Amino acid sequence: MMAAKGNAFSVMMNSQKRKLADGAAKTASQPAKKGHWSMGLLSSMEDPALKVDSDDRVVIIKDKYPKARYHWLVLPKENIPSLKAVSSEQLDLLKHMHKKGQELIDRTEDAKHLIDLSFRLGYHAIPSMSHLHLHVISQDFDSPCLKHKKHWNSFTTDYFIDSEEVMEELEKDGKIADKGSRNDRLKDPLRCHVCKKEQVNMPKLKAHILSHIAKPGDKK
Ligand code: AMP
Ligand code: ZN
């Protein structure tokens, strides 16, 4: 009885948390208060344990809950809450963020050539965390933090928008259109991102994707 109550409470709290997060990232006019969990990226930008690189315009950190073997976030030093607040003025900054992410991937060559990993750079349609961040993520998705369907679909459906697509849209339209309608993608069936076969649940999917990861010594 108690357990059922506890579950209902945590379901309610989690749904509340997502609403708050979406709101935090949504409203440039009403930013979340300092110290709110959705502002956590700001403190992580200062955390030497997470920081991997920086220059005068950006900071790169390790994602605190990585969804793959390599998962970084590139963040501008300038205060930009999300893609909604971006205009043509920031096109050069977005290009710079992409370039810094790509350079980091290239520097990781030593480790990744052993397993021949590919990477994607992109943004979530509806970010949960405030402060603009570009995901740089390897496509193995081999991580204990990748647990839920929402996690999977947020990186493997068009909920994940490639950085190139975002830069093209900004160059063409001078702004990024609201991508809120892509929220439904999170409920899509679980599908392997490599062979597209549908999988019945997360444990089956996680076991399946391991079969696509080349191991050291495999023929390329
Ligand atoms: P999203 O806002 O959905 O684009 O993704 C936010 C990302 O930030 C997720 O991949 C989280 O794992 C990651 N994350 C959440 N909190 C922190 C934190 N305090 N420091 C670093 N990364 C975080
Ligand atoms: Zn597959």
Coordinates of C-alpha atoms and ligand atoms in Angstrom, one line a residue:
M1 CA 0.0 0.0 0.0
M2 CA 2.7 2.4 1.1
A3 CA 4.9 1.4 -1.9
A4 CA 2.0 2.1 -4.3
K5 CA 1.5 5.5 -2.6
G6 CA 5.3 6.2 -2.8
N7 CA 5.3 5.3 -6.5
A8 CA 2.3 7.6 -7.3
F9 CA 4.1 10.4 -5.4
S10 CA 7.3 9.9 -7.3
V11 CA 5.4 9.7 -10.6
M12 CA 3.7 13.0 -9.8
M13 CA 6.9 14.6 -8.7
N14 CA 8.7 13.5 -11.8
S15 CA 6.0 14.8 -14.1
Q16 CA 6.1 18.1 -12.1
K17 CA 9.9 18.2 -12.4
R18 CA 9.7 17.8 -16.2
K19 CA 7.0 20.5 -16.4
L20 CA 9.2 22.9 -14.4
A21 CA 12.3 22.0 -16.4
D22 CA 10.5 22.6 -19.7
G23 CA 9.2 25.9 -18.3
A24 CA 12.7 26.8 -17.1
A25 CA 14.2 26.3 -20.5
K26 CA 11.1 27.7 -22.3
T27 CA 10.7 31.2 -20.9
A28 CA 13.6 33.5 -21.5
S29 CA 11.5 36.2 -19.8
Q30 CA 11.0 34.2 -16.6
P31 CA 14.3 32.3 -16.1
A32 CA 14.4 29.7 -13.3
K33 CA 15.8 30.9 -10.0
K34 CA 19.5 30.5 -9.3
G35 CA 20.0 27.2 -7.3
H36 CA 17.0 25.5 -9.0
W37 CA 18.1 22.1 -10.3
S38 CA 17.4 23.1 -13.9
M39 CA 20.2 25.7 -13.6
G40 CA 22.7 23.0 -12.7
L41 CA 24.7 23.4 -15.9
L42 CA 25.9 26.8 -14.7
S43 CA 27.6 25.4 -11.6
S44 CA 28.9 22.4 -13.6
M45 CA 30.6 24.9 -16.0
E46 CA 32.7 25.9 -13.0
D47 CA 33.4 22.4 -11.8
P48 CA 37.0 21.3 -12.5
A49 CA 35.9 17.6 -12.3
L50 CA 33.5 18.1 -15.2
K51 CA 35.3 20.8 -17.3
V52 CA 37.3 19.5 -20.2
D53 CA 38.0 22.6 -22.2
S54 CA 37.2 26.3 -22.5
D55 CA 38.1 29.4 -24.4
D56 CA 36.9 33.0 -24.4
R57 CA 33.5 32.1 -25.7
V58 CA 32.6 28.5 -24.6
V59 CA 33.1 25.9 -21.9
I60 CA 33.0 22.2 -22.6
I61 CA 32.0 19.8 -19.8
K62 CA 31.4 16.1 -19.4
D63 CA 27.7 15.4 -19.2
K64 CA 27.1 14.4 -15.5
Y65 CA 24.8 11.5 -16.5
P66 CA 26.4 10.4 -19.8
K67 CA 24.2 8.4 -22.1
A68 CA 27.1 7.0 -24.1
R69 CA 30.9 6.3 -23.6
Y70 CA 31.6 9.9 -24.7
H71 CA 29.0 12.5 -23.9
W72 CA 30.0 16.2 -23.6
L73 CA 28.1 19.5 -23.5
V74 CA 29.4 22.6 -25.2
L75 CA 28.0 25.8 -23.5
P76 CA 28.4 29.4 -24.3
K77 CA 29.8 31.8 -21.7
E78 CA 27.2 34.3 -22.9
N79 CA 23.9 34.0 -21.0
I80 CA 21.6 32.3 -23.6
P81 CA 18.8 30.2 -22.0
S82 CA 17.9 28.1 -25.0
L83 CA 17.7 28.0 -28.8
K84 CA 14.5 30.1 -28.5
A85 CA 16.6 33.0 -27.5
V86 CA 19.0 32.7 -30.4
S87 CA 19.0 35.0 -33.4
S88 CA 21.3 35.6 -36.5
E89 CA 23.6 37.5 -34.1
Q90 CA 24.5 34.1 -32.5
L91 CA 25.1 32.2 -35.7
D92 CA 28.8 32.6 -35.4
L93 CA 28.7 31.5 -31.8
L94 CA 26.8 28.3 -32.8
K95 CA 29.3 27.6 -35.5
H96 CA 32.1 28.1 -32.9
M97 CA 30.4 25.7 -30.5
H98 CA 30.1 23.1 -33.3
K99 CA 33.8 23.5 -34.2
K100 CA 34.9 23.1 -30.6
G101 CA 32.8 19.9 -30.2
Q102 CA 34.2 18.5 -33.5
E103 CA 37.8 19.4 -32.4
L104 CA 37.2 17.5 -29.1
I105 CA 35.9 14.4 -31.1
D106 CA 39.1 14.6 -33.3
R107 CA 41.3 14.8 -30.2
T108 CA 39.7 11.7 -28.9
E109 CA 40.9 9.8 -32.0
D110 CA 43.4 7.8 -30.0
A111 CA 40.8 6.1 -27.9
K112 CA 38.0 5.9 -30.5
H113 CA 39.9 4.4 -33.4
L114 CA 40.1 1.2 -31.3
I115 CA 36.4 0.8 -31.5
D116 CA 35.6 2.9 -34.5
L117 CA 32.9 5.1 -32.9
S118 CA 30.8 7.6 -34.6
F119 CA 29.5 10.8 -33.0
R120 CA 26.5 13.2 -33.4
L121 CA 26.4 16.9 -32.4
G122 CA 23.0 18.4 -31.7
Y123 CA 20.3 19.9 -29.5
H124 CA 17.2 18.5 -27.8
A125 CA 13.9 19.8 -29.2
I126 CA 12.7 20.6 -25.6
P127 CA 15.7 20.8 -23.3
S128 CA 15.2 20.0 -19.6
M129 CA 18.2 22.1 -18.5
S130 CA 18.4 25.8 -18.8
H131 CA 21.4 27.5 -20.5
L132 CA 22.0 26.7 -24.2
H133 CA 24.0 23.4 -24.6
L134 CA 25.2 21.4 -27.6
H135 CA 25.3 17.7 -27.0
V136 CA 28.4 15.9 -28.4
I137 CA 27.6 12.2 -28.0
S138 CA 29.1 8.9 -29.3
Q139 CA 26.7 6.6 -30.9
D140 CA 27.4 3.5 -28.9
F141 CA 24.9 4.5 -26.2
D142 CA 26.7 2.1 -23.9
S143 CA 26.1 3.7 -20.5
P144 CA 24.4 2.7 -17.3
C145 CA 22.8 6.2 -17.2
L146 CA 20.8 5.4 -20.3
K147 CA 17.8 3.8 -18.6
H148 CA 14.5 5.0 -20.0
K149 CA 12.6 5.1 -23.3
K150 CA 12.6 8.9 -23.0
H151 CA 16.4 8.9 -22.8
W152 CA 16.7 6.6 -25.9
N153 CA 14.2 8.5 -28.0
S154 CA 15.6 11.9 -27.1
F155 CA 18.9 10.9 -28.8
T156 CA 17.7 8.7 -31.6
T157 CA 14.5 10.3 -33.0
D158 CA 14.2 13.8 -34.5
Y159 CA 13.8 15.0 -30.9
F160 CA 17.6 15.3 -31.4
I161 CA 18.3 18.0 -33.9
D162 CA 21.6 17.9 -35.6
S163 CA 23.7 21.0 -35.0
E164 CA 24.1 21.4 -38.8
E165 CA 20.3 21.6 -39.2
V166 CA 20.1 24.2 -36.5
M167 CA 22.8 26.3 -38.0
E168 CA 21.2 26.1 -41.5
E169 CA 17.7 27.1 -40.1
L170 CA 19.3 30.0 -38.3
E171 CA 21.2 31.1 -41.4
K172 CA 18.0 30.9 -43.5
D173 CA 15.3 32.2 -41.1
G174 CA 17.3 34.3 -38.6
K175 CA 15.7 32.3 -35.8
I176 CA 14.9 28.7 -34.6
A177 CA 11.2 27.7 -34.9
D178 CA 9.6 26.2 -31.8
K179 CA 10.1 22.4 -31.8
G180 CA 7.6 21.6 -29.1
S181 CA 5.6 19.4 -31.4
R182 CA 8.5 16.9 -31.4
N183 CA 7.7 16.0 -27.8
D184 CA 5.6 13.1 -29.1
R185 CA 8.8 11.5 -30.4
L186 CA 9.6 10.5 -26.8
K187 CA 6.7 8.0 -26.9
D188 CA 7.8 6.4 -30.2
P189 CA 8.4 2.6 -30.2
L190 CA 12.0 1.6 -29.2
R191 CA 14.0 1.1 -32.4
C192 CA 17.6 0.3 -32.9
H193 CA 19.4 3.4 -34.3
V194 CA 21.6 1.2 -36.5
C195 CA 19.4 -1.5 -38.0
K196 CA 16.1 0.1 -37.2
K197 CA 14.7 -3.2 -35.7
E198 CA 12.0 -2.6 -33.1
Q199 CA 12.9 -3.8 -29.6
V200 CA 10.4 -4.8 -26.9
N201 CA 12.0 -3.1 -23.9
M202 CA 15.1 -1.2 -22.7
P203 CA 17.0 -4.3 -21.4
K204 CA 16.5 -6.0 -24.8
L205 CA 17.4 -2.8 -26.7
K206 CA 20.6 -2.3 -24.6
A207 CA 21.7 -5.9 -25.2
H208 CA 20.9 -5.6 -28.9
I209 CA 22.9 -2.4 -29.5
L210 CA 26.0 -4.0 -28.0
S211 CA 26.0 -6.3 -31.0
H212 CA 26.6 -3.3 -33.2
I213 CA 29.6 -2.0 -31.3
A214 CA 32.8 -3.0 -33.0
K215 CA 35.4 -4.3 -30.6
P216 CA 39.1 -3.7 -30.7
G217 CA 40.7 -5.9 -33.3
D218 CA 37.4 -6.2 -35.4
K219 CA 37.9 -5.7 -39.1
K220 CA 36.8 -2.2 -40.2
Ligands
AMP1 P1 18.7 18.4 -22.2 O1 18.4 19.7 -21.4 O2 17.6 17.5 -22.3 O3 19.2 18.8 -23.6 O4 19.9 17.6 -21.5 C1 20.5 18.0 -20.4 C2 21.8 17.2 -20.2 O5 22.4 17.7 -19.0 C3 21.4 15.7 -19.9 O6 22.2 14.9 -20.8 C4 21.8 15.5 -18.5 O7 22.4 14.2 -18.3 C5 22.9 16.6 -18.2 N1 22.9 17.1 -16.9 C6 21.9 17.2 -16.0 N2 22.3 17.9 -14.9 C7 23.6 18.2 -15.1 C8 24.6 18.8 -14.3 N3 24.3 19.3 -13.1 N4 25.9 18.9 -14.8 C9 26.2 18.4 -16.0 N5 25.3 17.8 -16.8 C10 24.0 17.6 -16.3
ZN2 ZN 20.2 -3.1 -34.6

